[in-house]
Amino acid sequence: MVKAIARINSRCYLCGLTDLALRMIQITLPDGTVKEYQKGSTPMDVAMSISEGLARNVLSARFNGTVVETVSPLLENGSLVLFTWNEAEGKKAFWHSTSHVVAQALEELYPGIKLTIGPAIENGFYYDVDFGEHSISEKDFPEIEKKALEIARGKHDFKMRGVSKQDALEFYRKQGNEFKVELIENLEDGSITFCDHDTFTDLCRGGHIPNTGIIKAIKILNVAGAYWRGDENKPQLTRVYGISFPKQKELTGYLHLLEEARKRDHRKLGKELELFTFSQKVGQGLPLWLPKGAALRERLEQFLKKAQKKAGYEMVISPHIGQKELYVTSGHYAKYGESSFQPIHTPKEDEEFLLKPMNCPHHCEIYNTRPFSYRELPKRYAEFGTVYRYEQSGELHGLTRVRGFTQDDAHIFCTPEQLDQEFKSVIDLSLYVLESLGFDNYRAQVSVRDPEQPEKYIGKIENWEKAERAIINAAEEKGLEFVIVKGEAAFYGPKLDFMVKDAIGRNWQLGTIQVDYNLPERFDLTYKGSDNELHRPVMIHRAPFGSMERFIALLLEHTGGNFPLWLTPDQAIILPVSEKHEKYAEKVFNSLENHEIRALVDERNETVGKKIREAELNKIPFMLIVGENEEENGSISVRRHGGEDLGSLTVNDFADLVEKEISSTLKSF
Ligand SMILES: [Zn+2]
Ligand SMILES: [Zn+2]
């Protein structure tokens, strides 16, 4: 003890600091506070020093930008972020850790299997396994879950250790696991780590929760085929998908949500409501819009065009392909060229064209057709521009991941002084879109640069500051609920994204507004300022829907196919009670048409009960029943989707009701 005190008081001859000071490190927390800790303290120690509650809930940590274990000793000054279940990073560590536990369970249940990789994904995790002689199906899931939970309850710590390449190779060669051997062969000696828990060891880079005991609920969701390294010439493996939670209650809630999501799946609803389809002959990921879907999409486009016109946008049209040089200039080729659709060559001139991946370069060239004075700015060019991006076939998903889609794109070219006002106007337009379509639960995310890494961004610092301030001011002034995320800006400018919560609580990113200093530079865009000098305009990219395909998919899932009345394919269906009333039904149909109400007549020789049931399934908002009484009184009996009986109305009264309902959701911009 005495010796220790003596050491603490000794001073370093070089810097004059006391030994104690040398053994302390300074940890900066996300709120900016700086605290001193003994060198070698762990993120868990830091959590403990803040509160016991935090220490109980902390799942993972990031130190100086790198994921670390909660038990890793911290040896230098730096910034530390602690994550709990409430943060995506915390969930990631939780699910990644669970994949180790499930792998152990699988190994114990199916001896001789070969484990390959098992990452956390957006919702849960998977593990790709070569099951050899074994095979698993849904009936085996409960046993796997039980085994994995048994292991979890053992409260085993996750312990990382470094291994030499030779030892690592030997470990897996002994197991006959050629997959892990291949992974290790591609790693640098000295960078290889294993993770141990209980009796199980896995090749792993780290990022675990403190121990297995925190995992209270595990569900194996499904199994699917997957090729080793995604290469169909390589062995086929079984991908085991699972998810886990710190509370059983949360798993129950999640399974309920999955069931709800299944019912609302836009691929299922799109088929039932005859909105769109896919054809293997046309090609994967290329949606075909059926008449009802095309008409709905057209209504959406008209809705936005009308608002855009009021907001001073001008429509432009650009082709579906562009010379490769165009995208070399824009930088898209360098960034995405290799992993995109390959160039199209002309037969004689050997020109090279690319399918348009973005509309922006085309719009820059439209701006470049003539010189502009500052008095003429902003220029706002809008286009429903169809773009093509290559996605691997395994990544395609209904309308949300496709290879060809139409953006409700626009590019605003303005002076730096106008940025503030323009940004506010774009927010107004985006909010108008969200609210007209029934998305009332949203918040914004403002992505700004990381001031500590200026080399990551192009453009003048003062412009960045101006733009970031403009976005934050605009968000504040518009009363948006928003978060600022440092370091999430694109290299060419800061942005604001709307995050929308749908009817079953899922979060979606919708509507990006992005400031860009890069393209004006690359395309040498200029305007003449009041000083008679040439200046660079600032460019804003914006798309309130994002893409028509993704937006309609989302709208289907949000509304469960019950679109807002102004948008829905058929607003009413006329149901004659018997053949006798068909003439009258047609008369009603014609007067509805005069009122611009989209209606159908169900003339099939079926009972009214059956017709109602089908109209319900087709999500038609109003059912208009016509029989003896109605024909006599010149009325219709109105039944709302879902069962509410509105009684007997004249066609005119019904038309008023429809109009009122529409104008209550669809305000003019
Ligand atoms: Zn791991
Ligand atoms: Zn753009």
XYZ file of C-alpha atoms and ligand atoms in Angstrom:
671
model
C 0.000 0.000 0.000
C 2.723 2.412 1.009
C 4.611 1.535 -2.116
C 1.582 2.294 -4.268
C 1.150 5.733 -2.730
C 4.777 6.469 -3.274
C 4.389 5.578 -6.911
C 1.326 7.727 -7.345
C 3.269 10.731 -6.119
C 6.282 10.177 -8.316
C 6.609 12.422 -11.323
C 7.686 11.657 -14.847
C 11.036 13.333 -15.610
C 9.981 14.087 -19.181
C 6.519 15.588 -18.907
C 6.308 16.361 -15.248
C 2.989 14.558 -14.858
C 2.406 12.461 -11.806
C 2.209 8.725 -12.170
C -1.456 8.886 -11.242
C -2.183 11.273 -14.098
C -0.336 8.947 -16.457
C -2.550 6.101 -15.404
C -5.768 8.040 -16.028
C -7.597 8.359 -19.314
C -10.187 10.900 -20.368
C -13.436 9.534 -21.732
C -15.774 11.792 -23.666
C -19.425 10.796 -23.490
C -21.993 11.527 -26.225
C -23.394 14.552 -24.358
C -19.935 16.112 -24.446
C -19.017 15.557 -20.801
C -15.478 14.394 -20.193
C -14.741 12.107 -17.265
C -11.518 10.650 -15.960
C -11.140 6.914 -15.481
C -8.302 4.662 -14.556
C -6.547 3.320 -17.608
C -7.887 -0.175 -18.298
C -11.422 0.648 -17.176
C -14.046 -1.033 -19.323
C -17.169 0.405 -20.967
C -19.081 -1.524 -18.299
C -17.122 0.339 -15.577
C -18.034 3.613 -17.239
C -21.701 2.557 -17.379
C -21.547 1.609 -13.698
C -20.100 5.015 -12.806
C -23.047 6.693 -14.536
C -25.822 4.583 -13.057
C -26.542 1.054 -11.990
C -29.563 1.001 -14.277
C -27.431 1.819 -17.279
C -24.918 -0.868 -16.324
C -27.747 -3.396 -16.180
C -28.983 -2.421 -19.620
C -25.803 -1.749 -21.522
C -25.400 -4.228 -24.382
C -22.505 -2.956 -26.425
C -20.164 -0.033 -26.868
C -18.311 1.961 -29.464
C -14.967 3.493 -28.610
C -13.387 6.015 -30.980
C -15.642 4.811 -33.750
C -14.931 1.095 -33.328
C -17.195 -1.534 -31.819
C -15.666 -2.879 -28.606
C -16.738 -5.445 -26.033
C -18.349 -4.086 -22.903
C -15.486 -5.746 -21.003
C -12.632 -4.474 -23.212
C -10.103 -2.413 -21.264
C -9.912 1.176 -22.512
C -6.273 2.220 -22.777
C -6.345 5.690 -24.246
C -8.357 8.899 -24.253
C -11.375 8.777 -26.484
C -15.077 9.053 -27.028
C -17.308 6.286 -25.811
C -20.901 5.527 -26.765
C -22.836 2.949 -24.762
C -25.750 1.148 -26.401
C -28.825 -0.440 -24.872
C -31.728 -2.341 -26.422
C -33.193 1.011 -27.432
C -30.452 1.589 -29.981
C -29.943 -0.299 -33.221
C -26.323 -0.958 -32.211
C -27.486 -2.580 -28.985
C -29.909 -4.844 -30.822
C -27.197 -5.740 -33.309
C -24.877 -6.917 -30.545
C -27.765 -8.770 -28.930
C -28.663 -10.626 -32.109
C -25.086 -11.244 -33.117
C -24.453 -12.784 -29.688
C -27.582 -14.909 -29.994
C -26.329 -16.291 -33.299
C -23.358 -17.766 -31.374
C -25.742 -19.354 -28.872
C -27.949 -20.798 -31.602
C -24.852 -22.084 -33.419
C -23.824 -23.885 -30.249
C -27.316 -25.375 -29.926
C -27.227 -26.541 -33.536
C -23.803 -28.110 -33.059
C -24.984 -29.967 -29.975
C -28.198 -31.162 -31.647
C -26.664 -32.041 -35.000
C -23.090 -33.217 -34.433
C -20.761 -32.878 -37.391
C -22.448 -29.875 -39.013
C -20.214 -27.120 -40.361
C -20.835 -23.539 -39.298
C -19.951 -20.760 -41.719
C -21.088 -17.186 -41.012
C -23.779 -15.826 -38.712
C -24.332 -12.070 -38.740
C -27.008 -9.892 -37.165
C -29.459 -8.484 -39.686
C -32.101 -5.762 -39.553
C -34.494 -7.941 -37.580
C -32.646 -10.735 -35.849
C -29.810 -12.804 -37.241
C -29.031 -15.787 -39.389
C -26.463 -18.540 -39.459
C -25.427 -20.297 -42.671
C -24.782 -23.950 -41.926
C -23.703 -26.988 -43.910
C -25.939 -29.596 -42.300
C -24.258 -32.500 -44.114
C -26.337 -35.613 -43.538
C -28.840 -33.752 -41.336
C -31.654 -31.597 -42.538
C -33.943 -29.337 -40.548
C -37.442 -28.030 -41.049
C -40.025 -26.073 -39.103
C -40.875 -29.014 -36.858
C -37.327 -28.910 -35.457
C -37.508 -25.248 -34.466
C -38.966 -25.730 -30.964
C -36.190 -28.126 -30.020
C -33.501 -25.720 -31.278
C -35.124 -22.830 -29.400
C -35.295 -24.889 -26.219
C -31.661 -25.931 -26.442
C -30.471 -22.398 -27.218
C -32.448 -20.973 -24.287
C -30.999 -23.620 -21.981
C -27.507 -22.488 -23.002
C -28.438 -18.819 -22.635
C -29.683 -19.393 -19.085
C -26.165 -20.537 -18.139
C -25.160 -16.820 -18.088
C -21.930 -17.518 -19.938
C -19.631 -14.568 -20.559
C -18.546 -13.847 -24.130
C -14.750 -13.759 -24.092
C -12.673 -12.542 -26.998
C -9.109 -13.762 -27.531
C -6.531 -13.272 -30.241
C -5.226 -16.372 -32.035
C -2.427 -16.861 -34.505
C -3.428 -17.663 -38.049
C -1.774 -21.060 -37.740
C -3.677 -21.966 -34.574
C -6.938 -20.711 -36.037
C -6.468 -22.769 -39.191
C -5.551 -25.817 -37.159
C -8.628 -25.433 -34.972
C -10.991 -25.563 -37.935
C -8.959 -28.051 -39.982
C -9.334 -30.457 -37.095
C -13.095 -29.981 -37.322
C -12.957 -30.489 -41.083
C -14.656 -27.105 -41.562
C -13.344 -25.926 -44.923
C -15.583 -22.838 -44.802
C -14.020 -21.299 -41.711
C -10.597 -22.345 -43.059
C -11.304 -20.371 -46.224
C -12.399 -17.353 -44.175
C -9.254 -17.493 -42.038
C -6.984 -17.918 -45.063
C -8.159 -14.503 -46.204
C -7.379 -12.846 -42.865
C -4.149 -11.132 -41.828
C -2.167 -12.977 -39.177
C -2.359 -10.915 -35.997
C -5.896 -9.700 -36.697
C -7.666 -12.978 -35.975
C -9.881 -13.329 -32.925
C -12.024 -16.095 -31.491
C -14.998 -15.673 -29.231
C -15.602 -18.238 -26.488
C -18.678 -18.768 -24.388
C -19.560 -21.888 -22.430
C -17.965 -24.775 -24.367
C -18.339 -23.064 -27.717
C -15.759 -21.230 -29.812
C -16.345 -19.228 -32.971
C -14.268 -17.155 -35.338
C -15.481 -13.619 -34.673
C -14.478 -9.958 -34.869
C -16.381 -9.051 -31.719
C -19.269 -6.901 -30.598
C -21.048 -8.998 -27.973
C -23.397 -8.412 -25.114
C -21.908 -9.037 -21.637
C -23.288 -12.574 -21.213
C -25.800 -15.065 -22.594
C -28.116 -14.673 -19.598
C -29.568 -11.434 -20.982
C -31.168 -13.403 -23.820
C -34.594 -14.353 -22.490
C -36.531 -15.309 -25.627
C -35.328 -16.963 -28.828
C -37.368 -17.778 -31.905
C -36.189 -19.608 -35.013
C -38.151 -17.953 -37.792
C -37.413 -19.951 -40.914
C -34.829 -21.775 -42.987
C -33.850 -21.096 -46.582
C -31.188 -22.213 -49.042
C -28.123 -20.006 -49.450
C -24.959 -20.490 -51.458
C -21.576 -20.210 -49.786
C -20.421 -16.648 -50.427
C -23.588 -16.040 -52.459
C -22.052 -17.935 -55.389
C -24.284 -20.505 -57.050
C -21.255 -22.511 -58.162
C -20.318 -23.031 -54.534
C -21.877 -25.454 -52.045
C -25.439 -24.875 -50.962
C -25.937 -24.188 -47.279
C -28.958 -23.846 -45.045
C -29.634 -20.370 -43.720
C -31.280 -20.498 -40.320
C -33.071 -17.249 -39.478
C -33.866 -16.312 -35.908
C -34.579 -13.453 -33.566
C -34.219 -12.949 -29.830
C -35.346 -10.551 -27.131
C -34.469 -9.507 -23.592
C -38.100 -10.164 -22.567
C -40.590 -12.878 -23.538
C -43.272 -10.188 -23.847
C -41.312 -8.515 -26.614
C -41.127 -11.727 -28.604
C -44.905 -12.169 -28.332
C -45.396 -8.619 -29.580
C -42.990 -9.194 -32.440
C -44.741 -12.372 -33.577
C -48.054 -10.548 -33.531
C -46.522 -7.807 -35.659
C -45.198 -10.386 -38.125
C -48.686 -11.820 -38.468
C -50.126 -8.329 -39.078
C -47.387 -7.627 -41.595
C -48.159 -10.863 -43.427
C -51.764 -9.782 -43.833
C -50.638 -6.416 -45.159
C -47.859 -7.674 -47.392
C -48.005 -5.418 -50.451
C -47.153 -8.324 -52.769
C -50.233 -10.196 -51.584
C -52.521 -7.131 -51.603
C -51.179 -5.921 -54.956
C -52.229 -9.205 -56.493
C -55.637 -9.340 -54.804
C -56.459 -5.755 -55.742
C -55.049 -6.231 -59.275
C -52.614 -3.337 -59.055
C -49.363 -4.768 -60.399
C -47.664 -7.980 -61.388
C -44.289 -9.400 -62.355
C -43.490 -11.598 -65.316
C -40.494 -13.897 -65.513
C -40.533 -13.271 -69.257
C -40.267 -9.515 -68.863
C -37.617 -9.951 -66.211
C -37.121 -10.036 -62.471
C -37.526 -6.821 -60.553
C -39.369 -5.064 -63.373
C -42.935 -4.366 -62.217
C -45.835 -4.349 -64.656
C -48.619 -1.986 -63.644
C -52.119 -3.310 -64.276
C -54.899 -0.865 -65.266
C -56.091 -0.238 -61.698
C -52.549 0.218 -60.418
C -51.575 2.433 -63.329
C -54.630 4.642 -62.746
C -53.850 4.880 -59.036
C -50.262 5.799 -59.780
C -51.432 8.383 -62.283
C -53.665 9.940 -59.595
C -50.694 10.145 -57.256
C -48.577 11.788 -59.937
C -51.289 14.313 -60.753
C -51.681 15.101 -57.064
C -47.996 15.920 -56.728
C -47.752 17.693 -60.083
C -50.544 20.020 -59.039
C -48.815 20.917 -55.772
C -45.445 21.257 -57.495
C -46.860 23.620 -60.054
C -48.085 25.869 -57.248
C -44.652 25.648 -55.647
C -42.989 26.908 -58.811
C -41.598 23.707 -60.278
C -41.285 23.173 -64.013
C -41.627 19.720 -65.528
C -38.813 18.375 -67.690
C -38.350 15.045 -69.455
C -35.089 13.186 -69.968
C -34.311 9.889 -71.736
C -33.956 6.475 -70.119
C -30.328 6.122 -71.152
C -27.375 8.451 -71.211
C -23.826 8.361 -72.522
C -21.368 6.697 -70.206
C -19.386 9.963 -70.147
C -22.320 11.701 -68.493
C -22.075 9.385 -65.495
C -18.294 9.549 -65.505
C -18.661 13.318 -65.142
C -21.262 12.971 -62.407
C -19.122 10.450 -60.533
C -21.837 7.819 -60.575
C -19.823 5.621 -62.897
C -16.809 5.522 -60.617
C -19.012 4.742 -57.667
C -21.586 2.323 -59.115
C -20.393 1.485 -62.653
C -18.965 -1.932 -61.894
C -21.892 -3.162 -59.872
C -24.507 -1.796 -62.241
C -26.140 -2.719 -65.533
C -23.316 -2.798 -68.049
C -23.059 -0.331 -70.938
C -25.133 -0.693 -74.096
C -23.083 -0.354 -77.283
C -24.331 1.095 -80.542
C -23.659 -1.248 -83.494
C -21.808 1.183 -85.771
C -20.367 4.117 -83.849
C -19.491 2.011 -80.836
C -20.908 4.605 -78.485
C -21.475 3.518 -74.913
C -24.724 4.195 -73.101
C -25.842 3.348 -69.618
C -29.354 2.813 -68.360
C -30.070 5.948 -66.361
C -29.364 5.223 -62.675
C -30.162 8.802 -61.578
C -31.930 11.782 -63.084
C -29.620 14.400 -61.576
C -26.900 14.445 -64.270
C -29.565 14.938 -66.937
C -31.087 17.822 -65.012
C -27.660 19.427 -64.603
C -27.330 19.398 -68.367
C -30.787 20.925 -68.685
C -29.633 23.739 -66.378
C -26.521 24.112 -68.504
C -28.404 24.913 -71.699
C -28.161 28.649 -71.087
C -26.623 31.114 -68.652
C -28.733 32.237 -65.692
C -28.687 35.425 -63.705
C -29.239 35.296 -59.947
C -32.563 37.047 -60.589
C -33.821 33.962 -62.443
C -33.015 31.508 -59.667
C -34.168 29.248 -58.185
C -34.811 26.907 -61.098
C -36.853 23.911 -60.018
C -36.858 21.050 -62.507
C -39.174 18.141 -61.784
C -39.555 14.835 -63.565
C -41.195 11.514 -62.882
C -38.003 9.905 -64.084
C -37.637 6.163 -64.468
C -34.230 4.879 -63.420
C -32.619 1.454 -63.535
C -30.366 -0.007 -60.905
C -29.003 -3.467 -60.779
C -29.988 -5.495 -57.719
C -29.017 -9.109 -57.217
C -31.977 -11.369 -57.842
C -31.902 -12.569 -54.225
C -32.286 -8.975 -53.015
C -35.400 -8.216 -55.047
C -38.573 -7.806 -53.033
C -41.986 -6.925 -54.479
C -42.113 -3.218 -55.235
C -39.698 -2.211 -52.487
C -36.539 -3.600 -54.137
C -36.796 -3.492 -57.910
C -34.512 -2.993 -60.886
C -36.514 -0.271 -62.601
C -38.475 2.404 -60.773
C -39.810 5.899 -61.184
C -38.657 8.654 -58.880
C -40.780 11.720 -58.229
C -37.572 13.580 -58.684
C -36.767 17.261 -58.727
C -33.613 19.325 -58.592
C -33.554 22.860 -57.380
C -30.713 25.132 -58.429
C -30.462 28.179 -56.187
C -28.047 30.723 -54.753
C -26.564 29.973 -51.312
C -28.715 32.810 -49.931
C -31.877 31.140 -51.225
C -31.089 27.760 -49.688
C -32.856 28.553 -46.434
C -36.167 29.480 -48.060
C -35.993 26.671 -50.612
C -35.393 24.083 -47.955
C -38.429 25.296 -46.036
C -40.602 25.112 -49.137
C -39.475 21.570 -49.814
C -40.342 20.602 -46.242
C -43.811 22.127 -46.722
C -44.344 20.079 -49.849
C -43.099 16.876 -48.217
C -45.385 17.364 -45.222
C -48.300 18.050 -47.533
C -47.654 14.713 -49.249
C -47.329 12.775 -45.989
C -50.455 14.250 -44.465
C -52.634 13.897 -47.553
C -51.806 10.211 -47.578
C -52.504 9.506 -43.951
C -48.946 9.292 -42.649
C -49.292 11.372 -39.526
C -46.650 9.716 -37.418
C -43.299 10.933 -38.662
C -40.109 12.535 -37.553
C -37.117 13.894 -39.371
C -33.474 12.952 -39.314
C -30.955 15.647 -40.136
C -27.648 14.184 -41.282
C -24.691 16.506 -40.876
C -20.951 16.123 -41.340
C -18.512 14.926 -38.728
C -16.472 18.089 -38.112
C -13.569 15.964 -36.905
C -13.172 14.329 -40.311
C -13.167 17.265 -42.742
C -11.288 15.205 -45.335
C -14.402 13.101 -45.902
C -16.376 15.945 -47.458
C -16.113 18.182 -50.493
C -17.093 21.845 -50.667
C -16.224 24.854 -48.546
C -16.646 24.587 -44.797
C -18.550 27.883 -44.711
C -21.057 26.505 -47.255
C -21.489 23.365 -45.203
C -22.104 25.412 -42.110
C -24.602 27.526 -43.980
C -26.421 24.495 -45.366
C -26.510 22.652 -42.052
C -27.815 25.734 -40.330
C -30.411 26.181 -43.078
C -31.672 22.603 -42.626
C -31.789 22.784 -38.853
C -33.491 26.201 -38.929
C -36.032 24.948 -41.424
C -36.765 21.856 -39.341
C -37.141 23.968 -36.203
C -39.275 26.590 -37.843
C -41.594 23.939 -39.271
C -41.998 22.440 -35.819
C -40.643 19.080 -36.922
C -39.637 16.523 -34.371
C -36.088 15.769 -35.465
C -32.763 14.269 -34.503
C -29.348 15.402 -35.720
C -26.976 12.629 -36.674
C -23.314 13.575 -36.926
C -21.239 11.946 -39.642
C -24.251 10.651 -41.591
C -24.175 13.324 -44.298
C -23.206 12.290 -47.820
C -19.734 13.405 -48.901
C -21.358 16.063 -51.096
C -23.811 17.642 -48.666
C -26.077 17.420 -45.614
C -29.633 16.083 -45.833
C -32.960 15.648 -44.133
C -34.913 12.387 -44.284
C -38.423 11.777 -43.108
C -38.857 8.650 -41.017
C -42.426 7.469 -41.067
C -44.061 5.082 -38.633
C -46.711 2.961 -40.315
C -50.001 1.684 -38.912
C -48.354 -1.337 -37.286
C -45.417 0.577 -35.874
C -42.739 -0.159 -38.447
C -40.348 2.620 -39.407
C -39.723 3.530 -43.006
C -37.537 6.141 -44.549
C -39.523 8.348 -46.868
C -38.775 11.546 -48.697
C -35.204 12.761 -48.798
C -34.125 16.376 -49.154
C -30.454 16.616 -49.948
C -28.111 19.566 -50.407
C -25.386 19.030 -53.005
C -22.210 21.027 -53.643
C -20.639 18.305 -55.754
C -22.650 18.087 -58.974
C -22.697 21.872 -59.605
C -18.897 21.653 -59.413
C -18.602 18.588 -61.629
C -20.947 19.986 -64.273
C -19.470 23.469 -63.963
C -22.875 25.032 -63.296
C -22.857 28.789 -62.848
C -25.045 31.824 -62.506
C -24.202 35.490 -62.772
C -24.432 37.182 -59.383
C -25.351 40.789 -58.612
C -21.605 41.465 -58.694
C -21.578 40.409 -62.356
C -19.261 37.530 -61.459
C -19.991 33.859 -62.076
C -20.941 31.824 -59.015
C -21.817 28.213 -58.312
C -25.444 27.474 -57.571
C -26.350 25.059 -54.777
C -28.364 22.036 -55.821
C -31.148 20.380 -53.832
C -32.288 16.866 -54.680
C -35.711 15.972 -53.371
C -38.312 13.251 -53.816
C -41.260 13.318 -51.396
C -42.486 9.858 -52.469
C -38.986 8.506 -53.052
C -40.101 6.211 -55.817
C -43.630 5.520 -57.013
C -43.076 1.799 -56.607
C -41.778 1.876 -53.065
C -44.264 4.511 -51.989
C -47.261 2.558 -53.259
C -45.901 -0.591 -51.588
C -45.631 1.304 -48.337
C -49.040 2.847 -48.711
C -50.515 -0.615 -49.279
C -48.875 -1.926 -46.133
C -49.766 1.157 -44.103
C -53.430 1.195 -45.109
C -53.825 -2.563 -45.532
C -55.204 -1.766 -48.991
C -57.795 0.706 -47.676
C -56.444 3.679 -49.597
C -57.642 7.228 -48.944
C -60.936 7.761 -50.754
C -59.485 10.200 -53.294
C -56.869 7.692 -54.351
C -58.517 4.287 -54.109
C -59.188 2.454 -57.405
C -62.967 1.982 -57.096
C -64.771 4.308 -54.725
C -68.158 2.557 -54.864
C -69.784 -0.598 -56.123
C -73.452 -0.797 -57.056
C -75.099 -4.044 -56.010
C -78.471 -4.729 -57.651
C -80.584 -7.056 -55.488
C -81.764 -8.952 -58.568
C -81.675 -8.866 -62.354
C -84.836 -6.725 -62.321
C -82.876 -3.770 -60.953
C -79.988 -3.778 -63.379
C -81.425 -0.956 -65.462
C -81.761 1.224 -62.382
C -78.242 0.231 -61.303
C -76.915 1.486 -64.608
C -78.801 4.741 -64.205
C -77.148 5.187 -60.783
C -73.785 4.325 -62.326
C -74.211 7.048 -64.960
C -75.103 9.727 -62.459
C -72.118 8.749 -60.292
C -69.937 9.087 -63.349
C -71.300 12.593 -63.825
C -70.184 13.320 -60.275
C -66.749 11.913 -61.122
C -67.146 9.073 -58.674
C -65.342 5.904 -59.728
C -67.892 3.101 -59.482
C -68.551 -0.471 -60.599
C -71.759 -2.452 -61.030
C -71.831 -6.054 -59.836
C -74.317 -7.590 -62.258
C -73.487 -11.189 -61.456
C -76.352 -13.475 -60.617
C -75.306 -13.824 -56.958
C -76.953 -13.016 -53.665
C -76.443 -9.522 -52.272
C -74.794 -11.127 -49.238
C -72.128 -12.704 -51.404
C -71.624 -9.517 -53.397
C -71.116 -7.560 -50.152
C -68.565 -10.072 -48.877
C -66.554 -9.784 -52.069
C -66.742 -6.012 -52.155
C -65.410 -6.080 -48.584
C -62.465 -8.237 -49.680
C -61.802 -5.871 -52.566
C -61.663 -3.001 -50.057
C -64.221 -0.907 -51.913
C -65.154 2.010 -49.617
C -68.894 2.181 -50.412
C -71.451 -0.471 -51.364
C -74.605 0.912 -52.924
C -77.485 -1.557 -52.757
C -80.372 -1.039 -55.152
C -83.650 -3.009 -55.016
C -87.392 -2.491 -55.096
C -87.597 0.349 -52.533
C -84.576 2.228 -53.827
C -85.837 2.142 -57.387
C -89.241 3.428 -56.276
C -87.748 6.317 -54.238
C -84.924 7.065 -56.656
C -82.386 6.378 -53.912
C -79.523 4.058 -52.967
C -78.853 2.166 -49.715
C -75.332 2.989 -48.662
C -73.103 0.641 -46.714
C -69.594 1.586 -45.830
C -66.621 -0.808 -46.043
C -66.420 -2.417 -42.623
C -70.195 -2.627 -42.183
C -71.533 0.796 -41.151
C -75.036 1.320 -42.582
C -75.548 4.898 -43.805
C -79.170 4.306 -44.780
C -81.005 5.445 -47.842
C -79.567 8.435 -49.735
C -80.113 10.146 -53.058
C -77.218 9.950 -55.494
C -76.681 13.689 -55.014
C -76.459 13.334 -51.235
C -74.054 10.452 -51.634
C -71.926 12.512 -54.027
C -71.829 15.306 -51.420
C -70.755 12.840 -48.767
C -67.922 11.540 -50.973
C -66.793 15.047 -51.785
C -66.802 16.085 -48.139
C -64.835 13.060 -47.125
C -62.254 13.656 -49.822
C -61.800 17.313 -49.033
C -61.285 16.494 -45.349
C -58.140 14.469 -46.181
C -57.041 16.067 -49.432
C -56.485 19.733 -48.713
C -55.200 21.880 -51.513
C -51.545 22.878 -51.310
Zn -19.353 -12.856 -32.293
Zn -30.790 13.889 -57.726
